[in-house]
Coordinates of C-alpha atoms (C1' of nucleotides) in Angstrom, one line a residue:
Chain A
X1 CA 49.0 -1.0 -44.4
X2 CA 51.5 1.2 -45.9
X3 CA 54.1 0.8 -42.5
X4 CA 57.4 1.3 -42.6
X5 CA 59.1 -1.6 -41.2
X6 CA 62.4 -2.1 -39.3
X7 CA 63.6 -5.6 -37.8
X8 CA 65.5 -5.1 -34.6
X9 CA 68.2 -7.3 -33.5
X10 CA 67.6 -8.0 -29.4
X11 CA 71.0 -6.2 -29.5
X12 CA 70.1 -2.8 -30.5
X13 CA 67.2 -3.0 -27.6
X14 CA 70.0 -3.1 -25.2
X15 CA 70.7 0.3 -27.0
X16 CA 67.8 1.9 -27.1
X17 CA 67.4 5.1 -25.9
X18 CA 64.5 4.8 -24.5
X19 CA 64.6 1.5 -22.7
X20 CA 64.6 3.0 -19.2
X21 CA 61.2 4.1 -19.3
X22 CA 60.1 0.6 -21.6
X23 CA 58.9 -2.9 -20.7
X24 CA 62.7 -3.8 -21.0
X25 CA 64.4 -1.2 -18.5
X26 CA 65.0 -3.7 -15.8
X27 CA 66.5 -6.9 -18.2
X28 CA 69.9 -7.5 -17.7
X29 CA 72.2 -8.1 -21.2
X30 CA 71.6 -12.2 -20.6
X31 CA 68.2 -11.7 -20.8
X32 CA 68.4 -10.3 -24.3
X33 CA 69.4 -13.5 -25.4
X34 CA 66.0 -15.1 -24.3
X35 CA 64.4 -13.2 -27.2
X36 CA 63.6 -15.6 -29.9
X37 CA 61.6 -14.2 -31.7
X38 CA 61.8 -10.9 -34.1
X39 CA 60.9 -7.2 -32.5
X40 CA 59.6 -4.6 -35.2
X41 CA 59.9 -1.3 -35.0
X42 CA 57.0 -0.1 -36.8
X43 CA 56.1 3.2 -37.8
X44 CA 52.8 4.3 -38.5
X45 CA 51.3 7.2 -40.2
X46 CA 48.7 9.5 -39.3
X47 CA 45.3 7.7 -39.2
X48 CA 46.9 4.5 -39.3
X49 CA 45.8 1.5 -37.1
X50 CA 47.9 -0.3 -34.9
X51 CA 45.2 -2.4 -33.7
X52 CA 41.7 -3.4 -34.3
X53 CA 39.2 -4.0 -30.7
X54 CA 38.4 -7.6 -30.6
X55 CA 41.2 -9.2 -33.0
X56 CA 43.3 -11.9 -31.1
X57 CA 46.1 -10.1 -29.1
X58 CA 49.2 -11.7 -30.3
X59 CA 51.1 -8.6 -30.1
X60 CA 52.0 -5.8 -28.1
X61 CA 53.5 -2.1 -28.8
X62 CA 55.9 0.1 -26.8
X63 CA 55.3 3.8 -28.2
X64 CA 58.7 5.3 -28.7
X65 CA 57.2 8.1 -30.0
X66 CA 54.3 10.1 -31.1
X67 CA 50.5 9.8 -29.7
X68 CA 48.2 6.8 -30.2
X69 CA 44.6 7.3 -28.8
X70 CA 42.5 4.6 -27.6
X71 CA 39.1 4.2 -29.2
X72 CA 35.7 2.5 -28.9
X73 CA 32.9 3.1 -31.6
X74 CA 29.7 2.9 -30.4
X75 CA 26.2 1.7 -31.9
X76 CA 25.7 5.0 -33.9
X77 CA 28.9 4.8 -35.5
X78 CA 30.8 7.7 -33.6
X79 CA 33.7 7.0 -31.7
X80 CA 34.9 7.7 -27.3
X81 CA 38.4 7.8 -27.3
X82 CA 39.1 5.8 -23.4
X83 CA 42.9 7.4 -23.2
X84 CA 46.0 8.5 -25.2
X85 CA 49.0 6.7 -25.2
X86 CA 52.8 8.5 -25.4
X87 CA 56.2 7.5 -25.0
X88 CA 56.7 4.8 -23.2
X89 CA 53.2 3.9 -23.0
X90 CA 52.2 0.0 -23.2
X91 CA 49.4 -0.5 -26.1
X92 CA 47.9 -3.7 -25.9
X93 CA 48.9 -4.5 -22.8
X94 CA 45.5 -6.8 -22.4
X95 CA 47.7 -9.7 -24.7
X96 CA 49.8 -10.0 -22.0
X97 CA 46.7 -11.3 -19.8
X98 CA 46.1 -13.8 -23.1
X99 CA 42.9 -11.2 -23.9
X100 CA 41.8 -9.5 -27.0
X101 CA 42.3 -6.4 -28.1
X102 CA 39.8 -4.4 -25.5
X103 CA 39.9 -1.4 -28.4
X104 CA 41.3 0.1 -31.7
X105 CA 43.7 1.8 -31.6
X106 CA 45.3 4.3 -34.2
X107 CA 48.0 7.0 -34.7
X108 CA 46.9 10.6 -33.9
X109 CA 50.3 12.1 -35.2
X110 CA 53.4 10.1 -36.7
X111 CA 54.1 6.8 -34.4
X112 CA 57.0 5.0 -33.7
X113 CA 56.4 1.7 -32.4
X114 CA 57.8 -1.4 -31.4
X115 CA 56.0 -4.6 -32.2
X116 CA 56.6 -7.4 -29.1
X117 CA 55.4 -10.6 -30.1
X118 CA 53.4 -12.1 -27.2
X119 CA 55.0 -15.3 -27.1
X120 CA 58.7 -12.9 -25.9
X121 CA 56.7 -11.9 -23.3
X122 CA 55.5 -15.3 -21.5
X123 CA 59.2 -16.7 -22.2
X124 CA 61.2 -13.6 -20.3
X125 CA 58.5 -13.3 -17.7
X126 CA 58.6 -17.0 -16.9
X127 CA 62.9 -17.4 -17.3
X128 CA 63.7 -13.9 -15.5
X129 CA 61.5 -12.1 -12.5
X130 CA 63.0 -9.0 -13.7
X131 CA 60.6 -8.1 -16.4
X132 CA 57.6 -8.8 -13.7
X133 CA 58.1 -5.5 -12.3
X134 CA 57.8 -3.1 -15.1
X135 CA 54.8 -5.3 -16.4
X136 CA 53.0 -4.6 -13.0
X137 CA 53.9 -1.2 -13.7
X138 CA 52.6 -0.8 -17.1
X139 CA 49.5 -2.0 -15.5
X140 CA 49.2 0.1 -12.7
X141 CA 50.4 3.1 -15.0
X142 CA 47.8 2.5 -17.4
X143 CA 44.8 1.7 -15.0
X144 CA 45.6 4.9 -13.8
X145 CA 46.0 7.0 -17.0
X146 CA 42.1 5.2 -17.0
X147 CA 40.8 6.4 -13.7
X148 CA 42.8 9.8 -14.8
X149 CA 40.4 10.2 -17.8
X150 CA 37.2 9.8 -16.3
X151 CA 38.2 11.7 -13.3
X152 CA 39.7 14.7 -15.6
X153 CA 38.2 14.3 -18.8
X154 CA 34.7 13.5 -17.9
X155 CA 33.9 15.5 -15.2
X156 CA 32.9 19.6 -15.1
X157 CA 31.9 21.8 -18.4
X158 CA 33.4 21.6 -21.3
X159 CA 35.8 24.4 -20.9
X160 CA 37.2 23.0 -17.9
X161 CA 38.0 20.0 -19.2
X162 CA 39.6 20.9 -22.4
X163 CA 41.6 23.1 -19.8
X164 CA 42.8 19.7 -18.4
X165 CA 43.4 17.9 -21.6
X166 CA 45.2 21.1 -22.8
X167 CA 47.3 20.8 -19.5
X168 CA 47.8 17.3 -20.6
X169 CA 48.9 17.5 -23.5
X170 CA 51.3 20.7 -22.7
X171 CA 53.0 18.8 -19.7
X172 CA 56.1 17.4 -21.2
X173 CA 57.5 20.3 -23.0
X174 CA 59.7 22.5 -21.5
X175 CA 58.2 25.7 -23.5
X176 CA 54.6 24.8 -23.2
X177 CA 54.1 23.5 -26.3
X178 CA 51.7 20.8 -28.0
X179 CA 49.5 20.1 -30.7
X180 CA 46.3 19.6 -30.3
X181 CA 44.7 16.8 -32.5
X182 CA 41.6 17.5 -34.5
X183 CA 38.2 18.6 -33.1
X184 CA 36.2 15.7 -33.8
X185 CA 38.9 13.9 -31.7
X186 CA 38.9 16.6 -29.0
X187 CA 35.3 16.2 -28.8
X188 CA 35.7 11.9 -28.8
X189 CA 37.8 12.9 -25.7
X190 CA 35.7 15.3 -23.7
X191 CA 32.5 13.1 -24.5
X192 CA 31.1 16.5 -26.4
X193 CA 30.6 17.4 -29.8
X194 CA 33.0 18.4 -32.4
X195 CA 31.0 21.8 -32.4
X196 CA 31.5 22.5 -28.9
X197 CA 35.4 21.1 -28.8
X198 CA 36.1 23.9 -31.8
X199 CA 33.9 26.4 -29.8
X200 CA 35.9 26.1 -26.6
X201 CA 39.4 26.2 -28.4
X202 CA 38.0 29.4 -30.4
X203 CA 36.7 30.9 -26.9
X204 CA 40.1 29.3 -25.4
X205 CA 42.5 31.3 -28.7
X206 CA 40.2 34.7 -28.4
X207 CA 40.9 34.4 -24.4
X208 CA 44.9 34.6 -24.7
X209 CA 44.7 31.0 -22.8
X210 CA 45.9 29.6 -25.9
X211 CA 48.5 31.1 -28.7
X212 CA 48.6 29.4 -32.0
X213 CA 51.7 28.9 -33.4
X214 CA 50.7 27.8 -36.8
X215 CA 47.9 28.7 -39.5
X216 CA 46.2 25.3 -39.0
X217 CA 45.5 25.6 -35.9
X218 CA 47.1 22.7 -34.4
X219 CA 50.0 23.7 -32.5
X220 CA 49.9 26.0 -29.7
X221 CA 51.3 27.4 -26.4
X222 CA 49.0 27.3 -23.5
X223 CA 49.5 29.4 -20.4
X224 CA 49.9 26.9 -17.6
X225 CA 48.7 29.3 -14.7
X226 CA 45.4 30.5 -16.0
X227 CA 44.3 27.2 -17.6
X228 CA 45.3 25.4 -14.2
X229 CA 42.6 28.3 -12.3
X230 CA 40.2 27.4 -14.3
X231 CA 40.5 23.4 -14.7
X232 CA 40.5 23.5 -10.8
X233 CA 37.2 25.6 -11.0
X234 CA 38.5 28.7 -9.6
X235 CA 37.4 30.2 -12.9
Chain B
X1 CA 36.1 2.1 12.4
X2 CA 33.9 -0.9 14.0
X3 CA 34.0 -3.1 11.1
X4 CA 34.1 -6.7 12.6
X5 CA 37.0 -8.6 12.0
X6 CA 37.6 -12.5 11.2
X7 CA 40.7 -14.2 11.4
X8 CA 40.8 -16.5 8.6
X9 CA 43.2 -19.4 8.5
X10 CA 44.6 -20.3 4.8
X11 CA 43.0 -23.8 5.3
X12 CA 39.6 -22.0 5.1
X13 CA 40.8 -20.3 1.9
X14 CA 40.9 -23.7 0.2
X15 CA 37.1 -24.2 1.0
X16 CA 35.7 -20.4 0.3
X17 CA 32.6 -20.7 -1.8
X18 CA 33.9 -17.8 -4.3
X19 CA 37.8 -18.9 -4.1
X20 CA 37.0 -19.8 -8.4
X21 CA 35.8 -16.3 -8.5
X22 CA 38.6 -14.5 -6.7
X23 CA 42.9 -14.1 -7.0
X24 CA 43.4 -17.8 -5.4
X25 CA 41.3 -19.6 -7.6
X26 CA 44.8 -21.4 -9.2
X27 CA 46.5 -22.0 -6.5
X28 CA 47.0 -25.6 -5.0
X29 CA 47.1 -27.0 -1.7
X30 CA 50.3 -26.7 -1.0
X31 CA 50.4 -23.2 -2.1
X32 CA 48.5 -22.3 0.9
X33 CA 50.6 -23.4 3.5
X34 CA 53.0 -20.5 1.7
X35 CA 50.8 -18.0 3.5
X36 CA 52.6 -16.8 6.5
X37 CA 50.5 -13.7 7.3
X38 CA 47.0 -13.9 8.7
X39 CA 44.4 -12.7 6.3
X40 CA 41.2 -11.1 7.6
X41 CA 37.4 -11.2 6.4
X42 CA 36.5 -7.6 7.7
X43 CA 32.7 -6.7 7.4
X44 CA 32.1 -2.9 6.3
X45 CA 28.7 -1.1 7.2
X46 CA 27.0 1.5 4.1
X47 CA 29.7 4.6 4.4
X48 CA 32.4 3.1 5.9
X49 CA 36.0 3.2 4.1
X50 CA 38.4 0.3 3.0
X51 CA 41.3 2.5 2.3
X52 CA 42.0 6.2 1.1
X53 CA 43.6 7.7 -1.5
X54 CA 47.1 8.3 -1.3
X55 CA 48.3 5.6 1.8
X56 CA 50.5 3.8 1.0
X57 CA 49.1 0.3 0.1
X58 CA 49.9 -2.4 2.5
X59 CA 46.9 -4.4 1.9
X60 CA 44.8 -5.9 -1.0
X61 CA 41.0 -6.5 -1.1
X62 CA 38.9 -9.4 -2.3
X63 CA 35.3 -8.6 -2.3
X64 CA 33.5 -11.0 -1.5
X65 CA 29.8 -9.6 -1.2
X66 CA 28.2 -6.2 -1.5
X67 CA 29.3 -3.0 -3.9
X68 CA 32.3 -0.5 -3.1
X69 CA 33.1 2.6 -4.8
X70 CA 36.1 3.7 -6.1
X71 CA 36.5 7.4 -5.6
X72 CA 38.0 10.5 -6.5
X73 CA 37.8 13.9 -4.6
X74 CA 38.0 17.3 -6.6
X75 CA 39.2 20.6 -5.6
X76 CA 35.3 21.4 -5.1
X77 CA 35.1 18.9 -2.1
X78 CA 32.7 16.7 -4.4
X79 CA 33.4 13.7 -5.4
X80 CA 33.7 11.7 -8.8
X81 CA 32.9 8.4 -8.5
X82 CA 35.9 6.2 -10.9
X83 CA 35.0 2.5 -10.5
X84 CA 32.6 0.4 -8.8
X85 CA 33.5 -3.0 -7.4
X86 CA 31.5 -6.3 -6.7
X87 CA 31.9 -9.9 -6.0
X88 CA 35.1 -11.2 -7.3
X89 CA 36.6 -7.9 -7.7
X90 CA 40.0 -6.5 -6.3
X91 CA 40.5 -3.3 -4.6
X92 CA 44.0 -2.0 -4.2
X93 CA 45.7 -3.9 -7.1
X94 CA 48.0 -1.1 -6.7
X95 CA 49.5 -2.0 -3.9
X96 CA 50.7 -5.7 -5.8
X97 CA 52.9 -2.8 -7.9
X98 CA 54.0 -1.1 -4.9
X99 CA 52.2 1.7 -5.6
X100 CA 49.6 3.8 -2.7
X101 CA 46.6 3.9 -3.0
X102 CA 45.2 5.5 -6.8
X103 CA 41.2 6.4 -4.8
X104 CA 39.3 6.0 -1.6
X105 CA 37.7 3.0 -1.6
X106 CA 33.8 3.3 0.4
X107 CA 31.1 0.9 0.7
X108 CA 27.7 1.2 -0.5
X109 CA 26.0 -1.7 0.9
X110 CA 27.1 -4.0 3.3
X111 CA 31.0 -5.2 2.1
X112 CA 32.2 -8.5 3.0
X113 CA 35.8 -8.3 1.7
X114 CA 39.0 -10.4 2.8
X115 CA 41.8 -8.3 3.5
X116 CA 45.4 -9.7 2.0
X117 CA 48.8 -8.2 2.7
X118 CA 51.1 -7.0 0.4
X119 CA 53.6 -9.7 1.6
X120 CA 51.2 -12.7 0.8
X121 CA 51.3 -11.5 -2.6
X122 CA 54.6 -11.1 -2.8
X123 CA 55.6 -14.3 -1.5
X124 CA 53.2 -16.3 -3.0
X125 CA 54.3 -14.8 -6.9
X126 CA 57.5 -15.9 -6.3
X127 CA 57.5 -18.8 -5.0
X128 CA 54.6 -20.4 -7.6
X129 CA 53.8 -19.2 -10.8
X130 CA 49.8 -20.2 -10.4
X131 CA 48.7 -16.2 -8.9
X132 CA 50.6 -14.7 -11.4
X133 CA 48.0 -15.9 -14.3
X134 CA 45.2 -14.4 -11.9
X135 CA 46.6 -11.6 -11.0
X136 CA 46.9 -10.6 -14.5
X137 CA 43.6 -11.5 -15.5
X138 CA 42.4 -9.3 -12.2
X139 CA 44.2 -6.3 -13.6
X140 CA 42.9 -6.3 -17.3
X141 CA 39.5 -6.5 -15.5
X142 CA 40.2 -3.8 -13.4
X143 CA 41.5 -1.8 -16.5
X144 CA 38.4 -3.2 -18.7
X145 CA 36.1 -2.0 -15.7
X146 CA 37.6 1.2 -16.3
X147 CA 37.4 1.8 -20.1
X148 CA 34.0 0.8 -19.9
X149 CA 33.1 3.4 -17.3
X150 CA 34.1 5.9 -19.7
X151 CA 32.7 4.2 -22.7
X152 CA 29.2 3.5 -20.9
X153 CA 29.0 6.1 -18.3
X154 CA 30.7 9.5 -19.4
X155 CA 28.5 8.7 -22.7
X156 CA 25.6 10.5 -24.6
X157 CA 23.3 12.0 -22.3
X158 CA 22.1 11.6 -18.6
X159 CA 18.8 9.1 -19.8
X160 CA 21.3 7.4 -21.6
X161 CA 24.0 6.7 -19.2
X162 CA 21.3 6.2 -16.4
X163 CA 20.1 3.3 -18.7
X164 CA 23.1 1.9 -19.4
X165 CA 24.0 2.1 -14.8
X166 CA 20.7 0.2 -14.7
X167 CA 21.6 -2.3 -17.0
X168 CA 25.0 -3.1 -15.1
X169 CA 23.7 -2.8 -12.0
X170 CA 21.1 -5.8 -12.5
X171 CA 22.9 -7.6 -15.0
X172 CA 23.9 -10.2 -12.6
X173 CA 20.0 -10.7 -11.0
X174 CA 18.0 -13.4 -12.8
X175 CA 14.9 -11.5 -12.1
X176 CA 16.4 -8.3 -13.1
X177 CA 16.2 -6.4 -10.0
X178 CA 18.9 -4.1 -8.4
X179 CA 19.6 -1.9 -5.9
X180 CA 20.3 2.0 -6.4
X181 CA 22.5 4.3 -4.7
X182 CA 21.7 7.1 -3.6
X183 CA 21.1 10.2 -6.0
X184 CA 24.0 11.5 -5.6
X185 CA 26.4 9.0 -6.3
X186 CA 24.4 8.0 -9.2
X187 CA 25.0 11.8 -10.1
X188 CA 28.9 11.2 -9.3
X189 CA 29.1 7.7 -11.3
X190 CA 27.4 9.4 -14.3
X191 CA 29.2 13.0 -14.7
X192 CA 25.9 14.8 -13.4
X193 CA 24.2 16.6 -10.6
X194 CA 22.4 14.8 -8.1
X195 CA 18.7 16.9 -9.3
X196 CA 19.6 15.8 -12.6
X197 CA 20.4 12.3 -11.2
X198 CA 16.8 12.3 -9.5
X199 CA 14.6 13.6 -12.4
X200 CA 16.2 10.9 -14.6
X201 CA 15.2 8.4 -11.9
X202 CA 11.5 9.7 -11.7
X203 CA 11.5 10.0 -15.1
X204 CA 12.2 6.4 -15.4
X205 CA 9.5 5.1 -12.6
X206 CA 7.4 7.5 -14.1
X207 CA 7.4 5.6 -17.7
X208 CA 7.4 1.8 -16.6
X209 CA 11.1 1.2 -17.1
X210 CA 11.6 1.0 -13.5
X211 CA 9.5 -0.8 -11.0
X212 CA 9.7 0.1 -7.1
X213 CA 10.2 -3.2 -4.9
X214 CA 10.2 -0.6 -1.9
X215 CA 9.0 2.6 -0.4
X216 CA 12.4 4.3 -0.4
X217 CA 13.0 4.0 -4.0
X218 CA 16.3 1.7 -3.7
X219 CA 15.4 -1.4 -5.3
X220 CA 13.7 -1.8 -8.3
X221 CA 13.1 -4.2 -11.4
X222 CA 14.4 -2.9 -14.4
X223 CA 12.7 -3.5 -18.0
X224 CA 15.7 -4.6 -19.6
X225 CA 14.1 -4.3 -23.2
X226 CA 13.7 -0.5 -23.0
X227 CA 16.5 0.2 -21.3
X228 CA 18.9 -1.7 -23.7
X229 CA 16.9 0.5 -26.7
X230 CA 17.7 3.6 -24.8
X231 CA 20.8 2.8 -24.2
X232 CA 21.7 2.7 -27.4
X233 CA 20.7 5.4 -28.7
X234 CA 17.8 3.5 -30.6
X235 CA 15.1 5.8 -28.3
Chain C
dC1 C1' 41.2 26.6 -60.0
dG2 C1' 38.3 24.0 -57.8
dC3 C1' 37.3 20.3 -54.7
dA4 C1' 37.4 18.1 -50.2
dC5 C1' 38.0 18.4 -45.6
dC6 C1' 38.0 20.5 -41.5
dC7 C1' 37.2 24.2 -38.7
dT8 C1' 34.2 28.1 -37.3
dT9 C1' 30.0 30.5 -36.4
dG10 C1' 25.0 31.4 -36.0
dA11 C1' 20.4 30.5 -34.3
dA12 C1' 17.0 27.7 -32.3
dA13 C1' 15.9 23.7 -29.6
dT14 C1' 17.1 20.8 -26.1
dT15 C1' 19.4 19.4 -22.0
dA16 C1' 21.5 20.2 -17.7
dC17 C1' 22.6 23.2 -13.8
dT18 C1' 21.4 26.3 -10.0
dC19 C1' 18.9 27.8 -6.3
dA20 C1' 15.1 27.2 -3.6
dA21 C1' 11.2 25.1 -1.7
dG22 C1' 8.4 21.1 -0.7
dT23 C1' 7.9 16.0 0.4
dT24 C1' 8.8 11.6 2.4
dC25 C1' 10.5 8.6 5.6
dA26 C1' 13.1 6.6 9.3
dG27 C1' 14.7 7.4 13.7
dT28 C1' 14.4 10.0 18.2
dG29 C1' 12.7 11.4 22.3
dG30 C1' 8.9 13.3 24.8
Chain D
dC1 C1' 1.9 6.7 20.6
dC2 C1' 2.9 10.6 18.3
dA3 C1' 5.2 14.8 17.2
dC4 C1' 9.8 16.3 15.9
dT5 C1' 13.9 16.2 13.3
dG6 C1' 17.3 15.3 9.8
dA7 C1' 18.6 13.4 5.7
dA8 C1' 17.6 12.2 1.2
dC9 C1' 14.7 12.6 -2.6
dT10 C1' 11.6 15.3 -5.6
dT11 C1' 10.0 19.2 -8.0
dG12 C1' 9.7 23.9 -10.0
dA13 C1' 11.4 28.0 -12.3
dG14 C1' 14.9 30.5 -14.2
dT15 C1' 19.4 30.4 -16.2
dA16 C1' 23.3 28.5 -18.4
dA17 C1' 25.5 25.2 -21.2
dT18 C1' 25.3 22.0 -24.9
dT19 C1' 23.4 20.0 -29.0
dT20 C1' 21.5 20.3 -33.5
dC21 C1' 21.1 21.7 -38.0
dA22 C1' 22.8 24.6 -41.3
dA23 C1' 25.8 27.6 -43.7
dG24 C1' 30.1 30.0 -44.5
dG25 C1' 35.4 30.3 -44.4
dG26 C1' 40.1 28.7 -44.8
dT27 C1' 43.8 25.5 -46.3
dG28 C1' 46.1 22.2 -48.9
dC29 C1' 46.2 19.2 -52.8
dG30 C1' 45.4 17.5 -57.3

DNA sequence: CGCACCCTTGAAATTACTCAAGTTCAGTGG
DNA sequence: CCACTGAACTTGAGTAATTTCAAGGGTGCG
């Protein structure tokens, strides 16, 4: 584990640019001071696990940034990624219910992350109400990000829904933009193969749905109208 | 909706054979008398609906017998089955985070289920710390539930997932027997049609691993050896 | 330069879908 | 009591989609 590591002072979370959309955004400055124990800003590097399904939960991360999927092997050794987590996304959010880790999971791009010891957790959640809220809605967003998958990702041919994860994936940038992580992991998400993911993008590139906008073949700009026709099956 | 109603009083909470099982197994006594809203033990007939996607979530559901489907509705007017519910489970966690309702919830057999409002919830989290540990450990089951749906069920192909329904679906029968749904919401649990649905069913009678108890074709025993082999992956 | 890794493509085999027709069964009404 | 009906399940045949196995390209890195 090759991790960069940062210690943050409870001071600079007051700071932090993103703390509206964290598990923090409701905490008032006194609360800060209930923090006894160090937050880490970790950052992780492609491939790189932040957590393995199974070990003792005695953390929990807050993406700042980047994309962390969600994985479970199964028997034959090949993996179903069960969601993608972006910023503000809770990973591990199963410690806070005293659980273990319910999957691995690891860095599909660069990852910034913050590491919250459990034990913060219990002590600002039983001093101040005020965290309670944004925990409940961790829970609710990421039971729903859940339900999202299977009702998205699992459901029609292939091409519609890597029309839906493409959608996805595109959703936050203003210009249409994203990248698109490897085939093998497209295919982990659409519960098809890595041949059929790499056939559907090619089909998808040929088609004009998608425009590449490197050699690799990872970043891209969809077109939003067409893609939506056909992820709604009005081909 | 003809669903027969029972007032309940929180003094038969206390003494409800599955209170360990369900969101008031902590509480205490005195807790109880916090409970200024009646809460109901409605009775829901094979079809009939709990709540529907999208209202805004007033109440919260304990089931207390019988299976309920969370569900989903497409563009295409079919449905995609998300989650399925049993004894112990809650429907509508969502509205404990003030959110409406994230699917339509429908019974499949005959639903006992005790209806709790929001309020109850509220009240009672505020005023004594002892829901709060089960409503937690209710929502990582929820959001387990989930992951697994996509792990088990969106999985390998339709023998496979068929095996691993079965499986679930008798898992909690000492004599491994279970009840089916109908074909087609097997075919909306698993990602498939309902033909495909069927011919995976006959397939099964057909080859021993499931017994008929009835004439219709709803319950059966399953042979849990074969079934775990198939499921997987080790044909 | 060559190796490794990933992506792409092809062709055959398998699996699933579609459309259509039978079958069974429970409930209804003559 | 029995024929009729509707709903759900089953099955068949043809088509489409996906998997499988195998080989060929491209890119980046040592």
């Amino acid at each position: 584990m090759k991790s960069k590591i940062v210690q943050i002072s409870a001071h600079s979370c007051v700071s932090c640019g993103m703390r509206g959309r964290s598990l923090f955004a409701d905490l008032q400055s006194d609360d800060f001071a209930l923090i006894d124990q160090p937050i880490h800003d970790l950052q992780f590097e492609p491939q790189e696990t932040l957590f393995e399904e199974g070990a003792p939960g005695a953390f929990l991360f807050t993406v700042r940034s980047g994309i962390v999927k969600l994985v479970r092997f199964q028997s034959d050794g090949t993996q179903r990624i069960v969601r993608l987590l972006t910023s503000g996304d809770v990973a591990g959010l199963e410690t806070s219910a005293g659980a273990h880790f319910d999957s691995t999971a690891i860095a599909l791009t660069r990852v910034s992350a913050c590491r919250i010891p459990r034990a913060v957790i219990d002590r600002l959640e039983a001093a101040s109400p005020r965290l309670h809220t944004q925990l409940l809605r961790k829970w609710h967003d990421a039971l729903k990000q859940s339900s999202d998958f299977i009702a998205e990702l699992a459901t029609g041919n292939a091409r519609q829904r890597l029309a839906r994860l493409l959608l996805q994936l595109a959703q936050d940038d203003p210009a249409q933009r994203m990248m698109l992580p490897s085939r093998e992991d497209v295919g982990a998400m659409l519960g098809v193969t890595t041949e059929t993911a790499s056939r559907a993008v090619a089909a998808f590139r040929r088609e004009g749905l998608l425009k590449s906008l490197d050699r690799q073949g990872k970043h891209f700009v969809v077109d939003v109208q067409s893609l939506r026709a056909l992820a709604e099956g009005r081909k």
